[in-house]
Short mmCIF file of C-alpha atoms in Angstrom, two decimals:
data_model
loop_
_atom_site.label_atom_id
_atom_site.label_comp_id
_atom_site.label_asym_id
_atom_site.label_seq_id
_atom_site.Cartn_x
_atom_site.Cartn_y
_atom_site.Cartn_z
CA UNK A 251 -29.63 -3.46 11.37
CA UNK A 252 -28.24 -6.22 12.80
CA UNK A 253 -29.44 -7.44 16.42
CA UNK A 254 -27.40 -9.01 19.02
CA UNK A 255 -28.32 -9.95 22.45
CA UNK A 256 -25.28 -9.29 25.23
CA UNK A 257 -25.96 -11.83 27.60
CA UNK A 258 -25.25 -9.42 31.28
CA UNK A 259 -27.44 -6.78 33.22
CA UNK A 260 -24.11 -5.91 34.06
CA UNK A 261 -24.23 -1.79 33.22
CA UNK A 262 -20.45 -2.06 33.12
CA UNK A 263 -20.15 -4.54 31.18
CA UNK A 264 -22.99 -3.18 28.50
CA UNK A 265 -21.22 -0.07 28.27
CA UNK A 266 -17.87 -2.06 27.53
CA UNK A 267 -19.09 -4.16 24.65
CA UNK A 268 -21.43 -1.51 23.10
CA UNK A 269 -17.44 0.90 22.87
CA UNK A 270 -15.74 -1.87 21.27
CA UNK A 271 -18.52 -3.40 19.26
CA UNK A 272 -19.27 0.14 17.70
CA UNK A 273 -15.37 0.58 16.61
CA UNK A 274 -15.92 -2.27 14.50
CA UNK A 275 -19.23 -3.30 13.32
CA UNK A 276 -21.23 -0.03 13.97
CA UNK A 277 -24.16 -1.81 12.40
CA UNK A 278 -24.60 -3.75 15.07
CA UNK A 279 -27.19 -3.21 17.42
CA UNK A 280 -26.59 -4.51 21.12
CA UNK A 281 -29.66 -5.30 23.58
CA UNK A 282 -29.10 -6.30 26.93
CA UNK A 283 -31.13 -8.70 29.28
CA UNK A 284 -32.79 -5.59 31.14
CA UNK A 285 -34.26 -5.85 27.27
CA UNK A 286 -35.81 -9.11 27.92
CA UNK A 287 -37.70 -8.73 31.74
CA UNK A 288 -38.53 -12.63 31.09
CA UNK A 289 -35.98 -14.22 30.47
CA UNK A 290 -34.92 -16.27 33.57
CA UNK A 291 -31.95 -16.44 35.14
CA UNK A 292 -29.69 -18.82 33.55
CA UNK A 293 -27.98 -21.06 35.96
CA UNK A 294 -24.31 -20.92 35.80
CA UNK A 295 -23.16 -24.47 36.20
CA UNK A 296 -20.24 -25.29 34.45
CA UNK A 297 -16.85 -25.97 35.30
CA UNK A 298 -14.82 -23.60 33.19
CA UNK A 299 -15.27 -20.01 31.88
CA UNK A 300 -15.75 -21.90 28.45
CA UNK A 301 -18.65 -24.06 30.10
CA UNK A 302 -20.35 -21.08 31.31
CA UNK A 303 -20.23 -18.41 28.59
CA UNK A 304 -21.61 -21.01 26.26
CA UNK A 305 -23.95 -21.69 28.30
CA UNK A 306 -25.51 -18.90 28.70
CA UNK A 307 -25.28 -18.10 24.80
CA UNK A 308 -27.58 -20.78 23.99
CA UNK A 309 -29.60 -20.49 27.17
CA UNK A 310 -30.53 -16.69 26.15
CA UNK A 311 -30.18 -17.10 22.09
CA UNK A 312 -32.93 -20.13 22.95
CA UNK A 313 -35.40 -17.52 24.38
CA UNK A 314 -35.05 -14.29 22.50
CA UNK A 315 -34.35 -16.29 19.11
CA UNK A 316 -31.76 -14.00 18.09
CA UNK A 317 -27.79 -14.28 18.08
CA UNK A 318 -26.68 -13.84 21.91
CA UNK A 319 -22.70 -13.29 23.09
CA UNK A 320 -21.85 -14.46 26.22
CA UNK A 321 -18.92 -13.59 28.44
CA UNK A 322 -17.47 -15.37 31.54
CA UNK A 323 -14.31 -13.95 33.13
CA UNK A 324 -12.72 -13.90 36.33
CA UNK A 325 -9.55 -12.93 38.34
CA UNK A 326 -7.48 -15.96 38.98
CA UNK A 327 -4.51 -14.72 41.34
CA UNK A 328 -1.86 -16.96 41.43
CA UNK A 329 -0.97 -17.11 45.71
CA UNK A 330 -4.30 -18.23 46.19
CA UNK A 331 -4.26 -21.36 43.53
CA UNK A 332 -6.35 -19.57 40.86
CA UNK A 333 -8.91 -18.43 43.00
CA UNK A 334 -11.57 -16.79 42.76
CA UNK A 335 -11.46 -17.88 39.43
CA UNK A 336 -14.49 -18.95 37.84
CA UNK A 337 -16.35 -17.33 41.15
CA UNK A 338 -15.35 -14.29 41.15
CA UNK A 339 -18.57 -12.95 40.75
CA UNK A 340 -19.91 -13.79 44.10
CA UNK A 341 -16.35 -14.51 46.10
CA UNK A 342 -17.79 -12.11 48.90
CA UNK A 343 -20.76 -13.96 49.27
CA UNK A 344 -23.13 -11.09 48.83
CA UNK A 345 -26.67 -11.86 48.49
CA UNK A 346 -27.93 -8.44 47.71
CA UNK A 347 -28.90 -6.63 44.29
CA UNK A 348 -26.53 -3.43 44.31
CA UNK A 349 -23.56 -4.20 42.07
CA UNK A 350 -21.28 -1.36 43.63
CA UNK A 351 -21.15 -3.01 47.03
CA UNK A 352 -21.05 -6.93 45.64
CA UNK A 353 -17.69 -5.89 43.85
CA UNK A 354 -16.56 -4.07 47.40
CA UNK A 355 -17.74 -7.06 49.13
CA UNK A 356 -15.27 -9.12 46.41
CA UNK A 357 -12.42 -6.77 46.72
CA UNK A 358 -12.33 -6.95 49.99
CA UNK A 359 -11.93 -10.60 50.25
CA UNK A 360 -9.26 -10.89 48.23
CA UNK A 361 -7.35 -8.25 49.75
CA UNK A 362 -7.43 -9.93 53.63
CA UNK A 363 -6.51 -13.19 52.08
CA UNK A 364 -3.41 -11.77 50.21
CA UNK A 365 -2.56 -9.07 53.12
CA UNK A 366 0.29 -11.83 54.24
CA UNK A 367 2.03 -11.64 50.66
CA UNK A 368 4.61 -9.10 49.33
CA UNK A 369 4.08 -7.18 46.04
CA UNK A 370 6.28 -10.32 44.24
CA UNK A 371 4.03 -12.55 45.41
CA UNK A 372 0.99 -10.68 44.36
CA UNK A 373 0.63 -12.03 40.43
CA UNK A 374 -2.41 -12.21 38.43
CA UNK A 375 -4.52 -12.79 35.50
CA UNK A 376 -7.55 -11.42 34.61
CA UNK A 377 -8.98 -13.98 31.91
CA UNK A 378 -11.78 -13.59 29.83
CA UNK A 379 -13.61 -16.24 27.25
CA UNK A 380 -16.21 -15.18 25.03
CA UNK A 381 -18.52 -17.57 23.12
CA UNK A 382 -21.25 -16.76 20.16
CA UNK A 383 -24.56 -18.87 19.57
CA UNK A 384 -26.69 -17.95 16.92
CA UNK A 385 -29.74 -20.08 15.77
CA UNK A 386 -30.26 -21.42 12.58
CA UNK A 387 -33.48 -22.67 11.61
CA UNK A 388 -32.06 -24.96 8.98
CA UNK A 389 -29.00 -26.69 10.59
CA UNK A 390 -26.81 -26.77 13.65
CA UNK A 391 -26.21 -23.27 15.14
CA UNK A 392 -23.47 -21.19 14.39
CA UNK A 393 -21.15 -21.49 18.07
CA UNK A 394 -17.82 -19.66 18.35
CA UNK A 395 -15.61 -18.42 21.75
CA UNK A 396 -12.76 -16.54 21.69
CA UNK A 397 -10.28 -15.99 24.94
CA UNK A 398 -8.57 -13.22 26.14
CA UNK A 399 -6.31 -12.87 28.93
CA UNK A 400 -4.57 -9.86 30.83
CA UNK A 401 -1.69 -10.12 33.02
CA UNK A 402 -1.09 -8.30 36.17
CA UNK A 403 -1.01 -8.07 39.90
CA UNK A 404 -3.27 -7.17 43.35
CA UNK A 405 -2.36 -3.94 44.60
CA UNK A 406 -2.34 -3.00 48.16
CA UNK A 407 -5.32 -1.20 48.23
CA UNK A 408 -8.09 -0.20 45.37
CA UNK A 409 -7.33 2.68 43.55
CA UNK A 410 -9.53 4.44 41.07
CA UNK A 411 -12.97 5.29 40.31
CA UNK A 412 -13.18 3.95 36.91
CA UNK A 413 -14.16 0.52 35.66
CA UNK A 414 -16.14 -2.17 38.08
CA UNK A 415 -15.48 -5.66 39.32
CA UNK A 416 -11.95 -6.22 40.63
CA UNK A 417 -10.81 -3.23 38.27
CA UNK A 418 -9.52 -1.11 41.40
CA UNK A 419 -6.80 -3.73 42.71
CA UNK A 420 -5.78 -4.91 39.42
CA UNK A 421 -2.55 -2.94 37.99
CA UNK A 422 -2.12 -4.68 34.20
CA UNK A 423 1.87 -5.81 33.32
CA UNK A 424 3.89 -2.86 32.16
CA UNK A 425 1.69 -0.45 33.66
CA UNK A 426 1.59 1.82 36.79
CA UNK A 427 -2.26 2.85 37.13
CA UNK A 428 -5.19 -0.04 38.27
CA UNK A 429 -7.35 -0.71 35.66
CA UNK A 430 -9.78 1.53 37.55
CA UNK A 431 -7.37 4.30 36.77
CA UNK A 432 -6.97 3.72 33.22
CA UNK A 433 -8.79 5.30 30.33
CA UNK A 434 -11.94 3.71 28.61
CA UNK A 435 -9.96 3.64 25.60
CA UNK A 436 -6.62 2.35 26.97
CA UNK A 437 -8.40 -0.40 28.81
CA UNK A 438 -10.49 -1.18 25.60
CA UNK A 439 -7.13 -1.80 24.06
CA UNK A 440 -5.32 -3.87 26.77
CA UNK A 441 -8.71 -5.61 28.57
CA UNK A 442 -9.13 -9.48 28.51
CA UNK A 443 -13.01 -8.67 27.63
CA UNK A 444 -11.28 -6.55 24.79
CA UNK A 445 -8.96 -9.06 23.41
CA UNK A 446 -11.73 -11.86 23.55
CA UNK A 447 -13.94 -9.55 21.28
CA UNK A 448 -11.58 -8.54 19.12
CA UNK A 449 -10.49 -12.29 18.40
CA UNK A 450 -13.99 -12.67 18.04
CA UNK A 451 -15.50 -9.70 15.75
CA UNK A 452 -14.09 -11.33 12.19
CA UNK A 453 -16.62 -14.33 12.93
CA UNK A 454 -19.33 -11.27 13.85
CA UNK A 455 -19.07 -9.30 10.81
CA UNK A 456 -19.05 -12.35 8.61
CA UNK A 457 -21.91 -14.49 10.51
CA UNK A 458 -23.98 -12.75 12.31
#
């Protein structure tokens, strides 16, 4: 079997890219950093979603010596100049370790600072990049990214139980449900995360 190393302790996000990555390479087998209790945190300092997903690729494929996939993504809402953007992660400023309340923490930012703006001024993107580093003991590395991205707007309040993140306040482009409302399968299909991986799962199957 082929090992890959998904570079999150992010539950959600494990349980995300196992679903899509077993529709099409079920060969693959997909370890998280909870995997790896060693592995320190990698420091994300780059300037772009690109700068950090690759990043932490080679940052975690460097320590486990395996093939590691890295995602970066973030909510860039268009009244507030792209923001949060490429910190959307911590926008809330939440210092603690419980991943429910950081992303309640998040939402809630974002909803004060767009309370002021009517439902036409309320666009967004959910944007996704994912990038591929996998050693190679006898040349350069093998490095890919693909990038997906997901249309939408902020909702008025969050809705839905599903998902994580910003999912509750994020209603995708033609639809009528938050992402938090939407079925794991739907979402799969429509998902920046999804589209990214998709773009990116030819390179898999042939490479990895």
């Amino acid at each position: 079997m082929r090992k890959l190393v998904l570079a999150t302790k992010n539950a959600g996000k494990i349980v995300e890219f196992k679903r899509l990555l077993a529709e099409h390479a079920k060969d693959i087998v997909v370890l998280g950093l909870n995997d790896f209790p060693d592995m320190p945190d990698v420091v994300e300092s780059g300037k772009s979603l690109s700068e950090n997903a690759r990043l932490k690729a080679k940052a975690i494929s460097d320590f486990t010596q395996l093939p590691a996939l890295a995602d970066d993504s973030g909510l860039f809402v268009d009244a507030l100049n792209g923001d949060p953007g490429i910190y959307s992660a911590r926008w809330g400023d939440y210092l603690g370790e419980d991943s429910s309340q950081r992303d309640l923490v998040n939402i809630n930012k974002v909803l004060e600072q767009l309370k002021s703006f009517a439902k036409d001024k309320r666009g967004a993107q959910f944007k996704a990049v994912v990038a591929l580093y996998q050693p190679n003991p006898t040349g350069p590395a093998n490095e890919k990214e693909a990038e997906g991205v997901l249309p939408g707007e902020i909702v008025f309040q969050p809705i839905g139980n599903a998902g994580f993140g910003y999912d509750p306040i994020f209603m995708p482009t033609g639809f009528n449900q938050s992402l938090a409302q939407l079925s794991p399968r739907v979402k799969d299909e429509i998902s920046h995360r999804g589209i990214a991986l998709r773009r990116m799962m030819p390179f898999l199957q042939t490479n990895l």
